[in-house]
Every structure is written in structure tokens, then in C-alpha cells.
PDB file of C-alpha atoms in Angstrom:
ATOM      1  CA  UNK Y 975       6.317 -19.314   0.832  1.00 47.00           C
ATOM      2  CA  UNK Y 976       5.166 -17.595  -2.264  1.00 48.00           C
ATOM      3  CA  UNK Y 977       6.642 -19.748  -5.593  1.00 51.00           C
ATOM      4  CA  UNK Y 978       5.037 -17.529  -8.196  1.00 49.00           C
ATOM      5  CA  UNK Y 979       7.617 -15.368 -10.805  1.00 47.00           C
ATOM      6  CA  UNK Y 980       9.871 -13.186  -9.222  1.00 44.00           C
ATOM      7  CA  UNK Y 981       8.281  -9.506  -9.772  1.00 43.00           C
ATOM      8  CA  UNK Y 982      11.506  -7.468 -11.146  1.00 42.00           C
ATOM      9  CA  UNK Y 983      13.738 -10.441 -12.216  1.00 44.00           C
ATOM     10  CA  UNK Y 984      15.612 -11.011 -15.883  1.00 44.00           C
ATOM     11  CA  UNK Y 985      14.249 -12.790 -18.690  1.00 45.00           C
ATOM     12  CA  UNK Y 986      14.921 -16.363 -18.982  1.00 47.00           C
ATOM     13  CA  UNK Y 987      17.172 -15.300 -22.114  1.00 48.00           C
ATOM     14  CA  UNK Y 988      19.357 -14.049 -18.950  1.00 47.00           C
ATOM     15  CA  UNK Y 989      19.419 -10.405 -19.682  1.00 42.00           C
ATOM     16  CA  UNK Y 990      19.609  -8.451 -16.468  1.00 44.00           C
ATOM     17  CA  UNK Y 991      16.773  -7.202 -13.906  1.00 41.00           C
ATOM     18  CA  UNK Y 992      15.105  -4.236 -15.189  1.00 40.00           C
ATOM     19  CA  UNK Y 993      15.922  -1.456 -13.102  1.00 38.00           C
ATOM     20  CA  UNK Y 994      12.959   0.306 -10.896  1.00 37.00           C
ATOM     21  CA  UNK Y 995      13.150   4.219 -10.655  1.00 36.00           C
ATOM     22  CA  UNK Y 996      14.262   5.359  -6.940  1.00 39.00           C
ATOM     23  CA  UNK Y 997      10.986   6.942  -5.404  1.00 38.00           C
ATOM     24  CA  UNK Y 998      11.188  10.496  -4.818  1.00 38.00           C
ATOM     25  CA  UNK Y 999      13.059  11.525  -8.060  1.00 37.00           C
ATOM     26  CA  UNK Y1000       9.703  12.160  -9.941  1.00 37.00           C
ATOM     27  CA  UNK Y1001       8.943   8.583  -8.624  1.00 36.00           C
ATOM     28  CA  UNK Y1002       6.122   8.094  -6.414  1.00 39.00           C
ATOM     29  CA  UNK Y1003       5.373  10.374  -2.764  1.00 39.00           C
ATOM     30  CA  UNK Y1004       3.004  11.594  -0.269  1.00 41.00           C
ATOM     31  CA  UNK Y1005       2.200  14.464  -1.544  1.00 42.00           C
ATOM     32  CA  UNK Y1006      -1.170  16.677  -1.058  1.00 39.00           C
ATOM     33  CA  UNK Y1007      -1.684  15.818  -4.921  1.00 46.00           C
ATOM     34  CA  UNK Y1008      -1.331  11.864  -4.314  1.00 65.00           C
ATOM     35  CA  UNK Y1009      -4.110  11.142  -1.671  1.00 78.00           C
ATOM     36  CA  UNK Y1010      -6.033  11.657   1.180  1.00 88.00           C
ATOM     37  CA  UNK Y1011      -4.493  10.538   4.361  1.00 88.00           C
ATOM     38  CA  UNK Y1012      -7.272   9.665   6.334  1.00 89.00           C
ATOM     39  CA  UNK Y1013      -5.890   8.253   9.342  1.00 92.00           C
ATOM     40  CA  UNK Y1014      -2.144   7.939  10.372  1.00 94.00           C
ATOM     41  CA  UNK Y1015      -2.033   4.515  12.423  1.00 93.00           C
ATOM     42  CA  UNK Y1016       1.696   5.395  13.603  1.00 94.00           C
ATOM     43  CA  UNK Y1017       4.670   7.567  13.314  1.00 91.00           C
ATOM     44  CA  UNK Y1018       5.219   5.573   9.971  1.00 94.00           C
ATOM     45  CA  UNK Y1019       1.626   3.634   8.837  1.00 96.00           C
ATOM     46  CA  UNK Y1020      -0.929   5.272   7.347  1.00 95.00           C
ATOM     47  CA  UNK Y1021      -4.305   4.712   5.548  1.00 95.00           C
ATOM     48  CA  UNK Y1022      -5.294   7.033   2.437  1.00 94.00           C
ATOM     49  CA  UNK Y1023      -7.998   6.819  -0.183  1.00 95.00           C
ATOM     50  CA  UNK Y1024      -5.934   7.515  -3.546  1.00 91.00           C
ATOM     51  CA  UNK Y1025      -6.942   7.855  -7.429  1.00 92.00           C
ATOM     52  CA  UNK Y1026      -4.904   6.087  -9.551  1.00 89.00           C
ATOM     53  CA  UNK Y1027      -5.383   5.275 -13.286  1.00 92.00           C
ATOM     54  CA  UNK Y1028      -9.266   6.681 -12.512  1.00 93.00           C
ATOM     55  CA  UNK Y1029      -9.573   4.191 -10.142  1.00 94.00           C
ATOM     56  CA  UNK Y1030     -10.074   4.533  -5.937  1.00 94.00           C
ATOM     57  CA  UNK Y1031      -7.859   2.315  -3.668  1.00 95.00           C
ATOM     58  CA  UNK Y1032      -7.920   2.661  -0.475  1.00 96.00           C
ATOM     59  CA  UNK Y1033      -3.985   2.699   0.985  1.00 95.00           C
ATOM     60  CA  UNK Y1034      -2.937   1.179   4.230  1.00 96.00           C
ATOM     61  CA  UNK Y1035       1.213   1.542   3.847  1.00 95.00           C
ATOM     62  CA  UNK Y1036       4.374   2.230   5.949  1.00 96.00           C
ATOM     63  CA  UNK Y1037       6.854   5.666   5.233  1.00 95.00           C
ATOM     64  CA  UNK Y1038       9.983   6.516   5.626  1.00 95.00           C
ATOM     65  CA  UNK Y1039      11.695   9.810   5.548  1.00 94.00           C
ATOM     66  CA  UNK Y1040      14.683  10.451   3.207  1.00 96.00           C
ATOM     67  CA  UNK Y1041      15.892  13.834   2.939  1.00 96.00           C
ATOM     68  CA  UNK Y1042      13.233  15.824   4.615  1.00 94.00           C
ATOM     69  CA  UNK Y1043      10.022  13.785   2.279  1.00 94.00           C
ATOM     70  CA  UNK Y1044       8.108  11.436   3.270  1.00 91.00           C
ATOM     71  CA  UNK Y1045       7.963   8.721   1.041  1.00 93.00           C
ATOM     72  CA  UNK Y1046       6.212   5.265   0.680  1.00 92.00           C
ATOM     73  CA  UNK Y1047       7.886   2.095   1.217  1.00 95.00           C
ATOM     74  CA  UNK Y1048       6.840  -1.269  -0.968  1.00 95.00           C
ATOM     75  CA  UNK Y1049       5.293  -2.837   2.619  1.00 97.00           C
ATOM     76  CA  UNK Y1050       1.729  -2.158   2.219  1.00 96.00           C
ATOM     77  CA  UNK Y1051      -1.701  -2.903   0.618  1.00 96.00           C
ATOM     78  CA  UNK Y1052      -4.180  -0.766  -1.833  1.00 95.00           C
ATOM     79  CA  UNK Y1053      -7.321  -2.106  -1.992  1.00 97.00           C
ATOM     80  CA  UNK Y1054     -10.078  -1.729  -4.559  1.00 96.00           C
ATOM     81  CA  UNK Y1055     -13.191  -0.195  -3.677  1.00 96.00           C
ATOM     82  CA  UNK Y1056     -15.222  -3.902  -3.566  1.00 96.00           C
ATOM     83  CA  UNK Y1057     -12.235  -5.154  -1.879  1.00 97.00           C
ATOM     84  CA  UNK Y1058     -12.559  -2.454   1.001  1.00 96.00           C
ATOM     85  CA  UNK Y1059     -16.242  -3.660   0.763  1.00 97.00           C
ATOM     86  CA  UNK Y1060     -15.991  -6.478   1.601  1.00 97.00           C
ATOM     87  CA  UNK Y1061     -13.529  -5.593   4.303  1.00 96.00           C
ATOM     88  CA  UNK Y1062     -15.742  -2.918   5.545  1.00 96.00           C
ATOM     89  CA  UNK Y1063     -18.752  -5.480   5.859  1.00 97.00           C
ATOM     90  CA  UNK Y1064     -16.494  -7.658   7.930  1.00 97.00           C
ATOM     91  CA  UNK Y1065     -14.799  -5.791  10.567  1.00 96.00           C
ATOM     92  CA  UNK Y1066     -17.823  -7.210  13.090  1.00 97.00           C
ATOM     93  CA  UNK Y1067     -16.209 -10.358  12.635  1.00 97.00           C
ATOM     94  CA  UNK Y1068     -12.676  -9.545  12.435  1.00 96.00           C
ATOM     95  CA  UNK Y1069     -12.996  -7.471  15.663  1.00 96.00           C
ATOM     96  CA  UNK Y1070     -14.857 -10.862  17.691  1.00 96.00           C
ATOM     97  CA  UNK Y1071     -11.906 -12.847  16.267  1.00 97.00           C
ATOM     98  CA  UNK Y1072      -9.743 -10.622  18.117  1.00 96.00           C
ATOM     99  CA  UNK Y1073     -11.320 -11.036  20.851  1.00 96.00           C
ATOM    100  CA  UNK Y1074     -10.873 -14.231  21.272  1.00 95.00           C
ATOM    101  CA  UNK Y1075      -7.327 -14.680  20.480  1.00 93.00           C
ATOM    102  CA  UNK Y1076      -6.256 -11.782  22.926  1.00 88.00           C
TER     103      UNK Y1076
END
């Protein structure tokens, strides 16, 4: 189990958890603007290559729908580009691994 701060907790002076925008209401989405959806994995999972901050991640997240948009949930991972790298160069390995555990 992860012991490290809590991500959107209160102070230690005990003043309250800051308060995170709802996504959707000029908070983050899917739109044509916000990526490239490369591949959709399911009817909810998909991989994009976004720019953010001038930087390229590459996406792999789960959606939901909420009044007809389809937004991103918090269950995910963006990668940097030498992060996807170094995934990239590893798949060989990844898929033999697989292979011998199914």
C-alpha cells in the first residue's frame, strides 16, 4: 500500500481539503482539441498522444459518459515520451512474459 502524502488532503494546520473542479465544467474532456485518440482498447479505455504544458504524453485512460460527453476518469496513466520509450523498446519482452503466464 502506497504511504506517501495524501494528494488532495488539508494542511496539517487542519484547514479543509482543497476542493478539485468537477471535470466537464471548463475542467478537463475528450475533446478533438485535447488529443489524438489513437486506439480505443474498449467501450471505455483508450490510448491518445496529448500536448500538455508543450510537452507529449502518451494517454492510456478509462471514460465515462455524463450528460451526453465523454469525459476522463482519474484511473489511468500519461506517459512521457522516454517513458513510452522505454516501453516501446520492451513490448518483445512484455509480450514473452505473457506468454508464459497464460
Amino acid at each position: 500500500m502506497w504511504k506517501g502524502k495524501k494528494r488532495f488532503g488539508g494542511g496539517a494546520g487542519g484547514e479543509p481539503a482543497a476542493k478539485r473542479q468537477a471535470a466537464g465544467e471548463d475542467g478537463p474532456s475528450e475533446s478533438e482539441g485535447d488529443g489524438i485518440v489513437v486506439a480505443e482498447i474498449s467501450k471505455n479505455k483508450r490510448v491518445s498522444v496529448r500536448n500538455w504544458k508543450g510537452k507529449v504524453f502518451v494517454d492510456m485512460r478509462e471514460f465515462y459518459v455524463k450528460d451526453g460527453k465523454t469525459l476522463p476518469t482519474r484511473k489511468g496513466i500519461s506517459l512521457q515520451l522516454d517513458q513510452w520509450k522505454i516501453l516501446r523498446d520492451n513490448i518483445k519482452a512484455i509480450d514473452e512474459a505473457i506468454k508464459e503466464n497464460a
